[in-house]
Amino acid sequence: MTLLRTLSCAALLAFGGLAAASCVSEPDYSDTPEIAFKKIVVNRIVRPTGAFDTVSVTVSFKDGDGDLGLNNNETTFPYSQIDQNGQPNKYYNNYFFTPQVRNSDNTYTDLPLGNFNYNSRYPRLEPESQGSRKAPLKGELTFGQNFFQGSFAPGAVVRFKVQIVDRALHESNEVVTDPVTIR
């Protein structure tokens, strides 16, 4: 009798677990990616050839259809380096990283870079098992950048604007990091 009761309880628990799992639905995120600033880390590297600071910024992300990231071979329109008008294509990159320098009045100004920028690409983030099926995606993305001596005045206080874009060219909100001092 005890064995029958134990098996009945086990079956009831298993059935309850399956029923609860079937009720769990996927999160309802927007198809436009959303990001939030998590942390910024600065490390000073000194080598015989010179000194530089490494800056790593971590943002959390959520995307409703999980179409984040680009493979290296994705270089045709709309991800080509040059757009259809022969101009540099913003969407060749999917990670936008803009340094801002603090002014004497405590306001921030984008670092003037001319034709140069710190924008980059991050790889596809969906699990391989997802295939072409759209599914919500949530996680963290860390981007690192080296700033060599002379990129900023010694002791400059800087922060960074960050934005990402998905493969459907939906642009996320823009976040601003905490300020850091570059040595």
Tab-separated table of C-alpha atoms in Angstrom:
chain	number	residue	atom	x	y	z
A	1	MET	CA	0.000	0.000	0.000
A	2	THR	CA	2.861	2.394	0.835
A	3	LEU	CA	4.469	1.689	-2.552
A	4	LEU	CA	1.179	2.478	-4.331
A	5	ARG	CA	0.800	5.725	-2.374
A	6	THR	CA	4.426	6.721	-3.134
A	7	LEU	CA	3.958	6.011	-6.851
A	8	SER	CA	0.678	7.940	-6.839
A	9	CYS	CA	2.369	10.952	-5.212
A	10	ALA	CA	5.274	10.762	-7.677
A	11	ALA	CA	2.872	10.580	-10.630
A	12	LEU	CA	0.856	13.497	-9.251
A	13	LEU	CA	4.020	15.593	-8.807
A	14	ALA	CA	5.235	14.730	-12.318
A	15	PHE	CA	1.851	15.592	-13.818
A	16	GLY	CA	1.765	18.853	-11.842
A	17	GLY	CA	5.251	19.756	-13.053
A	18	LEU	CA	4.336	19.084	-16.679
A	19	ALA	CA	1.131	21.079	-16.333
A	20	ALA	CA	3.006	24.030	-14.821
A	21	ALA	CA	5.709	23.896	-17.516
A	22	SER	CA	3.091	23.939	-20.271
A	23	CYS	CA	1.599	27.107	-18.774
A	24	VAL	CA	4.880	29.027	-18.917
A	25	SER	CA	4.811	31.332	-21.910
A	26	GLU	CA	7.672	33.084	-23.644
A	27	PRO	CA	8.424	36.603	-22.401
A	28	ASP	CA	6.671	39.403	-24.271
A	29	TYR	CA	9.562	41.643	-25.359
A	30	SER	CA	9.375	44.250	-28.082
A	31	ASP	CA	10.913	43.352	-31.465
A	32	THR	CA	12.950	46.541	-31.055
A	33	PRO	CA	15.939	45.717	-28.832
A	34	GLU	CA	16.093	47.301	-25.391
A	35	ILE	CA	19.363	47.777	-23.528
A	36	ALA	CA	20.339	48.865	-20.021
A	37	PHE	CA	23.762	49.901	-18.749
A	38	LYS	CA	25.260	47.315	-16.360
A	39	LYS	CA	28.910	48.217	-15.742
A	40	ILE	CA	32.091	49.796	-17.040
A	41	VAL	CA	35.631	48.612	-16.224
A	42	VAL	CA	38.864	50.480	-17.008
A	43	ASN	CA	42.294	48.856	-16.816
A	44	ARG	CA	45.637	50.576	-17.420
A	45	ILE	CA	48.136	48.556	-19.480
A	46	VAL	CA	51.788	49.629	-19.565
A	47	ARG	CA	54.108	48.037	-22.111
A	48	PRO	CA	57.551	48.990	-23.430
A	49	THR	CA	55.847	50.290	-26.588
A	50	GLY	CA	53.511	52.587	-24.638
A	51	ALA	CA	50.601	52.758	-22.269
A	52	PHE	CA	46.904	52.437	-22.959
A	53	ASP	CA	43.615	52.024	-21.162
A	54	THR	CA	41.202	49.217	-21.892
A	55	VAL	CA	37.554	50.067	-21.390
A	56	SER	CA	34.933	47.319	-21.191
A	57	VAL	CA	31.246	48.211	-21.167
A	58	THR	CA	28.531	45.688	-20.330
A	59	VAL	CA	24.897	46.237	-21.271
A	60	SER	CA	21.949	43.928	-20.755
A	61	PHE	CA	19.626	43.363	-23.703
A	62	LYS	CA	16.140	42.076	-24.501
A	63	ASP	CA	14.771	41.467	-27.986
A	64	GLY	CA	11.384	39.977	-28.829
A	65	ASP	CA	12.331	38.175	-32.025
A	66	GLY	CA	15.956	37.398	-31.134
A	67	ASP	CA	17.465	38.719	-34.360
A	68	LEU	CA	20.592	40.143	-32.755
A	69	GLY	CA	24.119	40.087	-34.138
A	70	LEU	CA	25.796	39.646	-37.507
A	71	ASN	CA	28.145	36.983	-38.826
A	72	ASN	CA	31.365	38.104	-40.518
A	73	ASN	CA	30.035	36.935	-43.889
A	74	GLU	CA	26.940	39.168	-43.656
A	75	THR	CA	28.284	42.014	-45.769
A	76	THR	CA	25.656	42.454	-48.468
A	77	PHE	CA	22.999	45.166	-48.337
A	78	PRO	CA	21.662	46.216	-45.849
A	79	TYR	CA	24.844	45.273	-43.927
A	80	SER	CA	27.378	46.327	-46.581
A	81	GLN	CA	30.156	48.818	-45.810
A	82	ILE	CA	28.897	51.144	-48.547
A	83	ASP	CA	25.184	51.902	-49.014
A	84	GLN	CA	23.335	52.013	-52.341
A	85	ASN	CA	24.261	55.710	-52.743
A	86	GLY	CA	27.999	55.029	-52.416
A	87	GLN	CA	28.143	56.422	-48.863
A	88	PRO	CA	29.424	54.671	-45.720
A	89	ASN	CA	26.602	52.470	-44.420
A	90	LYS	CA	25.731	52.952	-40.752
A	91	TYR	CA	24.306	49.415	-40.583
A	92	TYR	CA	27.540	47.671	-41.493
A	93	ASN	CA	28.033	47.911	-37.726
A	94	ASN	CA	25.490	46.869	-35.119
A	95	TYR	CA	27.160	48.223	-31.948
A	96	PHE	CA	27.450	52.007	-31.691
A	97	PHE	CA	29.975	53.292	-29.142
A	98	THR	CA	30.523	57.042	-28.800
A	99	PRO	CA	33.021	58.501	-26.290
A	100	GLN	CA	32.023	61.739	-24.568
A	101	VAL	CA	34.438	64.013	-22.679
A	102	ARG	CA	33.433	66.031	-19.632
A	103	ASN	CA	33.860	69.783	-20.072
A	104	SER	CA	34.871	72.280	-17.372
A	105	ASP	CA	31.170	73.122	-16.814
A	106	ASN	CA	30.413	69.401	-16.125
A	107	THR	CA	28.558	68.910	-19.413
A	108	TYR	CA	29.628	66.199	-21.858
A	109	THR	CA	30.541	66.569	-25.520
A	110	ASP	CA	31.015	63.799	-28.094
A	111	LEU	CA	34.727	63.262	-28.725
A	112	PRO	CA	35.450	64.712	-32.184
A	113	LEU	CA	36.712	61.783	-34.259
A	114	GLY	CA	36.421	63.053	-37.838
A	115	ASN	CA	35.877	60.075	-40.144
A	116	PHE	CA	36.942	57.608	-37.426
A	117	ASN	CA	34.556	55.938	-34.988
A	118	TYR	CA	34.562	53.193	-32.372
A	119	ASN	CA	31.497	51.429	-33.750
A	120	SER	CA	31.764	47.704	-34.239
A	121	ARG	CA	29.939	44.434	-34.834
A	122	TYR	CA	28.904	41.806	-32.333
A	123	PRO	CA	28.273	38.217	-33.502
A	124	ARG	CA	24.919	36.472	-33.777
A	125	LEU	CA	23.595	35.761	-30.318
A	126	GLU	CA	20.756	33.288	-30.855
A	127	PRO	CA	21.370	29.654	-30.007
A	128	GLU	CA	22.191	27.475	-33.022
A	129	SER	CA	19.225	25.237	-32.188
A	130	GLN	CA	16.864	28.156	-32.799
A	131	GLY	CA	17.567	28.096	-36.527
A	132	SER	CA	15.447	30.647	-38.390
A	133	ARG	CA	12.670	30.499	-35.792
A	134	LYS	CA	12.069	33.812	-34.053
A	135	ALA	CA	12.204	33.684	-30.259
A	136	PRO	CA	12.784	36.200	-27.462
A	137	LEU	CA	16.381	36.698	-26.447
A	138	LYS	CA	17.777	38.188	-23.237
A	139	GLY	CA	21.326	38.467	-21.950
A	140	GLU	CA	24.394	40.651	-21.545
A	141	LEU	CA	26.813	42.012	-24.114
A	142	THR	CA	30.320	43.227	-23.197
A	143	PHE	CA	32.324	45.376	-25.595
A	144	GLY	CA	35.987	46.211	-25.042
A	145	GLN	CA	37.996	49.016	-26.595
A	146	ASN	CA	41.616	50.153	-26.238
A	147	PHE	CA	42.390	53.852	-25.887
A	148	PHE	CA	46.035	54.649	-26.490
A	149	GLN	CA	47.972	57.422	-24.815
A	150	GLY	CA	46.942	60.671	-26.463
A	151	SER	CA	43.352	59.583	-27.215
A	152	PHE	CA	42.304	61.740	-24.255
A	153	ALA	CA	44.045	64.353	-22.136
A	154	PRO	CA	45.608	62.747	-19.036
A	155	GLY	CA	42.992	62.574	-16.286
A	156	ALA	CA	40.096	63.155	-18.685
A	157	VAL	CA	36.696	62.142	-17.374
A	158	VAL	CA	34.799	60.281	-20.085
A	159	ARG	CA	31.602	58.333	-20.500
A	160	PHE	CA	30.229	56.418	-23.459
A	161	LYS	CA	26.950	56.368	-25.329
A	162	VAL	CA	25.942	52.854	-26.405
A	163	GLN	CA	23.261	51.675	-28.803
A	164	ILE	CA	22.706	48.394	-30.675
A	165	VAL	CA	20.719	47.463	-33.755
A	166	ASP	CA	19.166	44.142	-34.774
A	167	ARG	CA	19.161	42.470	-38.200
A	168	ALA	CA	15.800	44.079	-39.055
A	169	LEU	CA	17.570	47.435	-38.443
A	170	HIS	CA	15.508	48.214	-35.344
A	171	GLU	CA	17.634	50.584	-33.245
A	172	SER	CA	17.650	50.115	-29.474
A	173	ASN	CA	17.385	52.887	-26.963
A	174	GLU	CA	20.652	54.684	-26.245
A	175	VAL	CA	22.266	54.312	-22.818
A	176	VAL	CA	25.052	56.315	-21.227
A	177	THR	CA	27.702	54.711	-19.012
A	178	ASP	CA	28.914	55.965	-15.681
A	179	PRO	CA	31.843	58.382	-16.092
A	180	VAL	CA	35.403	57.067	-15.693
A	181	THR	CA	38.802	58.729	-15.526
A	182	ILE	CA	41.299	57.879	-18.252
A	183	ARG	CA	44.903	58.059	-17.047
